[in-house]
Coordinates of C-alpha atoms in Angstrom, one line a residue:
X183 CA 0.0 0.0 0.0
X184 CA 1.3 3.4 -0.9
X185 CA 2.2 5.7 1.9
X186 CA -0.4 8.4 2.6
X187 CA 0.6 12.0 2.0
X188 CA 1.3 14.5 4.7
X189 CA -2.1 16.2 4.3
X190 CA -3.9 12.9 4.7
X191 CA -1.9 11.9 7.8
X192 CA -2.5 15.3 9.3
X193 CA -6.3 14.9 8.9
X194 CA -6.1 11.4 10.5
X195 CA -3.8 12.6 13.3
X196 CA -1.1 10.3 12.2
X197 CA 1.6 12.8 11.1
X198 CA 3.7 12.0 14.2
X199 CA 5.1 15.5 14.5
X200 CA 7.4 15.7 17.6
X201 CA 6.0 18.9 19.0
X202 CA 6.4 18.2 22.7
X203 CA 9.9 16.7 22.2
X204 CA 11.1 19.9 20.6
X205 CA 9.6 22.1 23.3
X206 CA 13.0 23.9 23.9
X207 CA 12.9 25.1 20.3
X208 CA 9.4 26.5 20.6
X209 CA 10.2 28.1 23.9
X210 CA 13.3 29.7 22.4
X211 CA 11.3 31.1 19.4
X212 CA 8.7 32.5 21.8
X213 CA 11.4 34.0 24.0
X214 CA 13.1 35.8 21.1
X215 CA 9.7 37.1 19.9
X216 CA 8.8 38.4 23.3
X217 CA 12.2 40.0 23.7
X218 CA 11.7 41.9 20.4
X219 CA 8.3 43.0 21.5
X220 CA 9.6 44.3 24.8
X221 CA 12.4 46.2 23.1
X222 CA 9.8 47.7 20.8
X223 CA 7.7 48.8 23.8
X224 CA 10.8 50.4 25.4
X225 CA 12.2 52.2 22.4
X226 CA 9.3 52.7 19.9
X227 CA 6.4 52.7 22.2
X228 CA 2.8 53.0 20.9
X229 CA 1.2 55.6 18.6
X230 CA -1.7 56.6 20.7
X231 CA -4.8 57.8 19.0
X232 CA -6.6 61.0 19.8
X233 CA -9.0 59.1 22.1
X234 CA -6.1 58.2 24.5
X235 CA -3.7 61.1 24.0
X236 CA -6.3 63.8 23.7
X237 CA -6.5 66.4 20.9
X238 CA -8.6 67.9 18.2
X239 CA -9.6 66.6 14.8
X240 CA -10.8 68.4 11.7
X241 CA -12.6 66.7 8.7
X242 CA -12.7 68.5 5.4
X243 CA -14.2 67.2 2.0
X244 CA -11.7 65.4 -0.2
X245 CA -12.7 67.7 -3.1
X246 CA -10.3 70.4 -1.8
X247 CA -7.4 68.6 -3.4
X248 CA -4.9 65.8 -2.6
X249 CA -4.2 64.7 0.9
X250 CA -0.7 66.1 0.9
X251 CA -1.9 69.5 -0.5
X252 CA -4.6 69.7 2.1
X253 CA -2.3 68.9 4.9
X254 CA 0.1 71.7 3.9
X255 CA -2.7 74.2 3.9
X256 CA -4.0 73.0 7.2
X257 CA -0.6 73.4 8.7
X258 CA -0.5 77.0 7.5
X259 CA -3.9 77.7 9.2
X260 CA -2.7 76.1 12.4
X261 CA 0.5 78.1 12.4
X262 CA -1.4 81.4 12.2
X263 CA -4.5 80.6 14.3
X264 CA -3.3 78.0 16.9
X265 CA 0.1 79.3 18.0
X266 CA 2.3 77.0 15.7
X267 CA 0.4 73.8 16.2
X268 CA 0.9 71.1 13.5
X269 CA -0.9 68.2 12.0
X270 CA 0.1 65.0 13.9
X271 CA -1.7 62.5 11.6
X272 CA -3.7 62.7 8.4
X273 CA -5.8 60.0 6.7
X274 CA -8.6 59.5 4.2
X275 CA -12.0 58.4 5.5
X276 CA -14.9 57.0 3.5
X277 CA -15.1 56.8 -0.2
X278 CA -16.8 58.2 -3.3
X279 CA -18.8 61.3 -2.7
X280 CA -18.6 60.8 1.0
X281 CA -14.8 60.9 1.2
X282 CA -13.1 63.2 3.7
X283 CA -9.7 64.0 5.0
X284 CA -9.2 63.8 8.7
X285 CA -6.4 65.9 10.4
X286 CA -5.5 65.4 14.0
X287 CA -3.7 67.9 16.1
X288 CA -2.6 68.4 19.7
X289 CA -5.3 69.6 22.2
X290 CA -6.4 73.1 21.4
X291 CA -8.5 75.6 23.4
X292 CA -12.1 76.1 22.4
X293 CA -11.2 79.6 21.0
X294 CA -8.3 78.2 19.0
X295 CA -10.4 75.3 17.6
X296 CA -13.1 77.8 16.4
X297 CA -10.5 80.0 14.9
X298 CA -8.9 77.1 13.0
X299 CA -12.3 75.9 11.7
X300 CA -13.1 79.4 10.4
X301 CA -9.6 79.7 8.9
X302 CA -9.9 76.3 7.1
X303 CA -13.3 77.3 5.6
X304 CA -11.7 80.5 4.3
X305 CA -8.6 78.7 3.1
X306 CA -10.5 76.1 1.1
X307 CA -13.3 78.3 0.0
X308 CA -16.1 76.2 1.6
X309 CA -18.8 76.8 4.1
X310 CA -17.8 76.3 7.8
X311 CA -20.6 73.8 8.3
X312 CA -18.8 71.5 5.8
X313 CA -16.0 71.1 8.2
X314 CA -16.4 68.8 11.2
X315 CA -14.4 69.6 14.3
X316 CA -14.1 67.4 17.4
X317 CA -12.2 67.6 20.6
X318 CA -11.4 64.6 22.9
X319 CA -9.9 64.9 26.4
X320 CA -7.0 62.6 27.4
X321 CA -9.0 61.8 30.6
X322 CA -11.5 59.9 28.5
X323 CA -8.8 57.6 27.1
X324 CA -7.5 57.0 30.6
X325 CA -10.9 55.9 31.8
X326 CA -11.3 53.7 28.8
X327 CA -7.9 52.0 29.4
X328 CA -8.7 51.5 33.0
X329 CA -12.0 49.8 32.2
X330 CA -10.3 47.6 29.6
X331 CA -7.6 46.5 32.0
X332 CA -10.2 45.7 34.6
X333 CA -12.1 43.6 32.1
X334 CA -8.9 41.8 31.2
X335 CA -8.1 40.9 34.8
X336 CA -11.6 39.7 35.4
X337 CA -11.5 37.6 32.2
X338 CA -8.2 35.9 33.2
X339 CA -9.4 35.2 36.7
X340 CA -12.6 33.6 35.4
X341 CA -10.6 31.6 32.9
X342 CA -8.3 30.3 35.6
X343 CA -11.2 29.3 37.8
X344 CA -13.0 27.5 35.0
X345 CA -9.9 25.6 33.8
X346 CA -9.0 24.5 37.3
X347 CA -12.5 23.2 37.9
X348 CA -12.7 21.6 34.4
X349 CA -9.2 20.3 34.1
X350 CA -6.4 21.1 36.6
X351 CA -4.3 24.0 37.7
X352 CA -1.4 23.1 35.4
X353 CA -3.6 23.3 32.4
X354 CA -4.9 26.6 33.7
X355 CA -1.3 27.9 33.9
X356 CA -0.6 26.7 30.4
X357 CA -3.7 28.3 29.0
X358 CA -3.1 31.7 30.7
X359 CA 0.6 31.8 29.7
X360 CA -0.5 31.2 26.1
X361 CA -3.0 34.1 26.4
X362 CA -0.4 36.4 27.8
X363 CA 2.0 35.4 25.0
X364 CA -0.7 36.2 22.5
X365 CA -1.3 39.6 23.9
X366 CA 2.5 40.5 24.1
X367 CA 3.3 39.4 20.6
X368 CA 0.2 41.1 19.1
X369 CA 1.0 44.3 21.0
X370 CA 4.6 44.0 19.8
X371 CA 3.5 43.9 16.1
X372 CA 1.2 46.9 16.7
X373 CA 4.2 48.8 18.2
X374 CA 6.5 47.9 15.3
X375 CA 4.0 48.8 12.6
X376 CA 3.1 52.0 14.3
X377 CA -0.6 51.8 13.9
X378 CA -2.6 54.1 16.2
X379 CA -4.0 52.6 19.3
X380 CA -7.8 53.3 19.2
X381 CA -10.8 52.0 21.1
X382 CA -11.1 49.5 18.1
X383 CA -7.7 48.2 19.1
X384 CA -8.8 47.5 22.6
X385 CA -11.9 45.7 21.4
X386 CA -9.8 43.6 19.1
X387 CA -7.4 42.6 21.9
X388 CA -10.4 41.4 24.1
X389 CA -11.8 39.6 21.1
X390 CA -8.7 37.5 20.3
X391 CA -8.6 36.3 23.9
X392 CA -11.8 34.4 23.4
X393 CA -10.6 32.9 20.2
X394 CA -7.2 31.9 21.6
X395 CA -8.9 30.3 24.7
X396 CA -11.3 28.2 22.6
X397 CA -8.4 26.7 20.6
X398 CA -6.4 25.9 23.8
X399 CA -9.4 24.2 25.5
X400 CA -10.0 22.0 22.4
X401 CA -6.4 20.8 22.6
X402 CA -6.4 20.3 26.4
X403 CA -9.6 18.3 26.2
X404 CA -7.9 15.8 23.9
X405 CA -4.8 15.8 26.1
X406 CA -7.0 14.9 29.1
X407 CA -8.7 12.1 27.1
X408 CA -5.3 10.6 26.1
X409 CA -3.7 10.8 29.5
X410 CA -6.6 9.6 31.6
X411 CA -5.3 6.6 33.6
X412 CA -1.9 6.8 31.8
X413 CA 0.0 5.5 34.9
X414 CA -1.9 2.2 34.6
X415 CA 0.4 1.1 31.7
X416 CA 4.0 1.4 30.9
X417 CA 3.8 1.9 27.2
X418 CA 3.7 5.7 26.9
X419 CA 5.0 8.7 28.7
X420 CA 2.8 11.7 29.5
X421 CA 4.7 13.9 27.0
X422 CA 4.1 11.3 24.3
X423 CA 0.4 11.1 25.1
X424 CA 0.1 14.9 25.0
X425 CA 2.1 15.0 21.7
X426 CA -0.4 12.6 20.2
X427 CA -3.3 14.8 21.3
X428 CA -1.7 17.8 19.6
X429 CA -1.3 15.8 16.4
X430 CA -4.9 14.6 16.6
X431 CA -6.2 18.2 16.9
X432 CA -3.5 19.9 14.7
X433 CA -5.6 20.0 11.5
X434 CA -8.6 21.2 13.4
X435 CA -6.6 24.1 14.8
X436 CA -5.2 25.0 11.4
X437 CA -8.7 24.8 9.8
X438 CA -10.2 27.0 12.5
X439 CA -7.4 29.5 12.2
X440 CA -7.7 29.7 8.4
X441 CA -11.5 30.1 8.5
X442 CA -11.1 33.0 11.0
X443 CA -8.1 34.6 9.2
X444 CA -9.6 34.7 5.7
X445 CA -12.4 37.3 6.3
X446 CA -10.1 39.3 8.7
X447 CA -7.3 39.3 6.1
X448 CA -9.8 40.4 3.4
X449 CA -10.8 43.3 5.6
X450 CA -7.2 44.3 6.3
X451 CA -5.6 43.8 2.9
X452 CA -8.5 44.5 0.6
X453 CA -11.0 46.7 2.5
X454 CA -8.5 49.2 3.9
X455 CA -6.9 50.0 0.5
X456 CA -10.4 50.5 -0.9
X457 CA -11.2 53.2 1.7
X458 CA -12.2 51.3 4.9
X459 CA -9.3 52.9 6.8
X460 CA -11.3 53.3 10.0
X461 CA -11.3 49.5 10.3
X462 CA -7.5 49.0 9.9
X463 CA -6.8 49.1 13.6
X464 CA -9.3 46.4 14.4
X465 CA -8.3 44.4 11.3
X466 CA -4.6 44.3 12.2
X467 CA -5.1 43.3 15.8
X468 CA -7.5 40.6 14.9
X469 CA -5.3 39.2 12.1
X470 CA -2.1 39.1 14.2
X471 CA -3.9 37.9 17.3
X472 CA -5.7 35.0 15.6
X473 CA -2.5 34.0 13.8
X474 CA -0.5 34.0 17.1
X475 CA -3.3 32.1 18.8
X476 CA -3.0 29.2 16.4
X477 CA 0.8 29.1 17.1
X478 CA 0.5 29.4 20.8
X479 CA -2.2 26.7 21.2
X480 CA -0.1 24.2 19.3
X481 CA 3.5 25.1 20.1
X482 CA 3.3 26.8 23.4
X483 CA 0.3 25.9 25.6
X484 CA 0.7 22.1 25.5
X485 CA 4.5 22.1 25.8
X486 CA 4.1 24.3 28.9
X487 CA 1.6 21.8 30.3
X488 CA 3.9 18.8 29.6
X489 CA 6.8 20.7 31.3
X490 CA 4.8 21.3 34.4
X491 CA 3.6 17.7 34.5
X492 CA 7.2 16.5 34.3
X493 CA 7.7 18.0 37.8
X494 CA 4.8 16.0 39.3
X495 CA 6.3 13.0 41.3
X496 CA 3.6 10.6 40.0
X497 CA 4.3 11.4 36.4
X498 CA 8.1 11.4 37.0
X499 CA 7.9 7.8 38.4
X500 CA 5.7 6.7 35.5
X501 CA 8.0 8.2 32.9
X502 CA 11.0 6.4 34.5
X503 CA 9.1 3.0 34.4
X504 CA 8.3 3.5 30.7
X505 CA 11.9 4.3 29.8
X506 CA 13.2 1.5 32.0
X507 CA 10.9 -1.0 30.3
X508 CA 11.9 0.2 26.8
X509 CA 15.6 -0.1 27.8
X510 CA 15.0 -3.7 28.9
X511 CA 13.2 -4.5 25.7
X512 CA 16.0 -3.0 23.6
X513 CA 18.6 -5.1 25.5
X514 CA 16.5 -8.2 24.9
X515 CA 15.8 -8.7 28.6
X516 CA 12.0 -8.5 28.3
X517 CA 9.7 -9.7 25.5
X518 CA 7.0 -7.2 24.8
X519 CA 3.4 -8.3 25.0
X520 CA 2.3 -9.7 21.6
X521 CA 5.9 -10.2 20.3
X522 CA 6.8 -13.6 18.9
X523 CA 8.5 -16.0 21.3
X524 CA 12.2 -16.7 21.0
X525 CA 13.3 -19.4 18.6
X526 CA 15.0 -21.5 21.3
X527 CA 12.3 -24.0 22.0
X528 CA 9.6 -21.3 22.3
X529 CA 10.7 -20.5 25.9
X530 CA 12.2 -17.2 27.2
X531 CA 15.8 -17.1 28.1
X532 CA 16.9 -17.1 31.7
X533 CA 17.5 -13.3 31.5
X534 CA 14.0 -12.7 30.1
X535 CA 12.4 -15.0 32.8
X536 CA 14.3 -13.2 35.6
X537 CA 13.3 -9.8 34.2
X538 CA 9.7 -10.8 33.8
X539 CA 9.6 -12.3 37.3
X540 CA 11.0 -9.2 38.9
X541 CA 9.1 -6.7 36.8
X542 CA 7.1 -4.2 38.9
X543 CA 3.3 -4.5 38.4
X544 CA 1.5 -1.9 36.4
X545 CA 0.3 1.0 38.5
X546 CA -3.5 0.6 39.1
X547 CA -3.5 -3.0 38.0
X548 CA -4.6 -5.8 40.4
X549 CA -1.8 -8.1 41.5
X550 CA -2.1 -11.4 39.8
X551 CA -3.2 -14.3 42.1
X552 CA -2.5 -18.0 41.8
X553 CA -4.0 -19.7 38.9
X554 CA -6.9 -21.9 40.0
X555 CA -6.8 -25.6 39.3
X556 CA -9.8 -27.8 38.7
X557 CA -13.4 -26.8 38.4
X558 CA -13.6 -25.2 41.9
X559 CA -10.4 -23.2 41.8
X560 CA -8.3 -25.1 44.2
X561 CA -9.3 -28.7 44.3
X562 CA -8.7 -31.2 41.5
X563 CA -11.8 -32.4 39.7
X564 CA -12.9 -36.0 40.1
X565 CA -14.0 -35.9 43.8
X566 CA -10.7 -37.2 45.0
X567 CA -10.1 -34.3 47.5
X568 CA -6.5 -33.6 48.3
X569 CA -5.4 -37.2 48.4
X570 CA -3.3 -38.1 45.4
X571 CA -4.8 -41.5 44.8
X572 CA -8.4 -40.8 45.5
X573 CA -10.3 -42.9 48.0
X574 CA -8.8 -46.2 49.1
X575 CA -10.4 -49.4 47.9
X576 CA -11.5 -51.8 50.4

């Protein structure tokens, strides 16, 4: 029979990818990415939107000219009416007949904002009511951030509680560490790219947490199924059972991630160039967060769980028994169950018999009792009792 292709084996969970065994590699990759993100936080920081930094925004119709030309003229008005203030960011909003240019500045006083609006109307030769002016205080952004952080803390606490009740505390630690990795890497990409942090960004961060948690719970549920009663046999270590679970759910995780990434990618890479720029912040955080969630659920959460389980004495003892048994089989000291008997008369060698006789019983298995003889399990059949020759003839 021809060997199945990789895609077929992935769907069947038979790819045999050694994900748990290479956990040091995945931890190293995650560590490097986290370091890059932290360095970006320290040296580049974040580009805060007007909602968090405070300031004024002015929207003028795109019919006044190109964005660059309009920005130069707005800077001229700001220089004369607002004490030398400048445009901090400019972007195009909407499309077609409803297309506008939005210019954001530092926070201006009410008198300065009104003077700038009148000056823009005169500069562009349009009515003042065609210009939209808004002012946002930095205090609003601080309150919004505080609420978001409170929601994040409550979410993580509830997730920890649920996972401890549903699984165990080690799985809870693995899941939460995966969520934190997701947040740090997504924020790192946001910092490197330089997109503005807006309320849409915060909403996107909270959204990807639910997606990432769903994927991790699916994998952990399969891990729990594969490792239930694992110490009752000496054929598989905990890490190997967890690795099998990851392989069995690998294609499901990939499919779920692709289905989620396709519409978000369409929004980010197609919708934004066509004019949906107000959604670029949400699109970027969702795209990066969902992509990292797939990586973290496969290559980080379960390896963290397996590492924590390796410190559990019960699992340590079990893993040692498994490895010791494999070593004995490799040396020919033990014949594995179901293997053909040796060619020397069909009987095991002295070394095999001694190893089998001294082998420790499986954890959780009942100790084997004496084999019963006869129909009643201790007395020979035939009614002769314990006397070898039966009843004496008279």
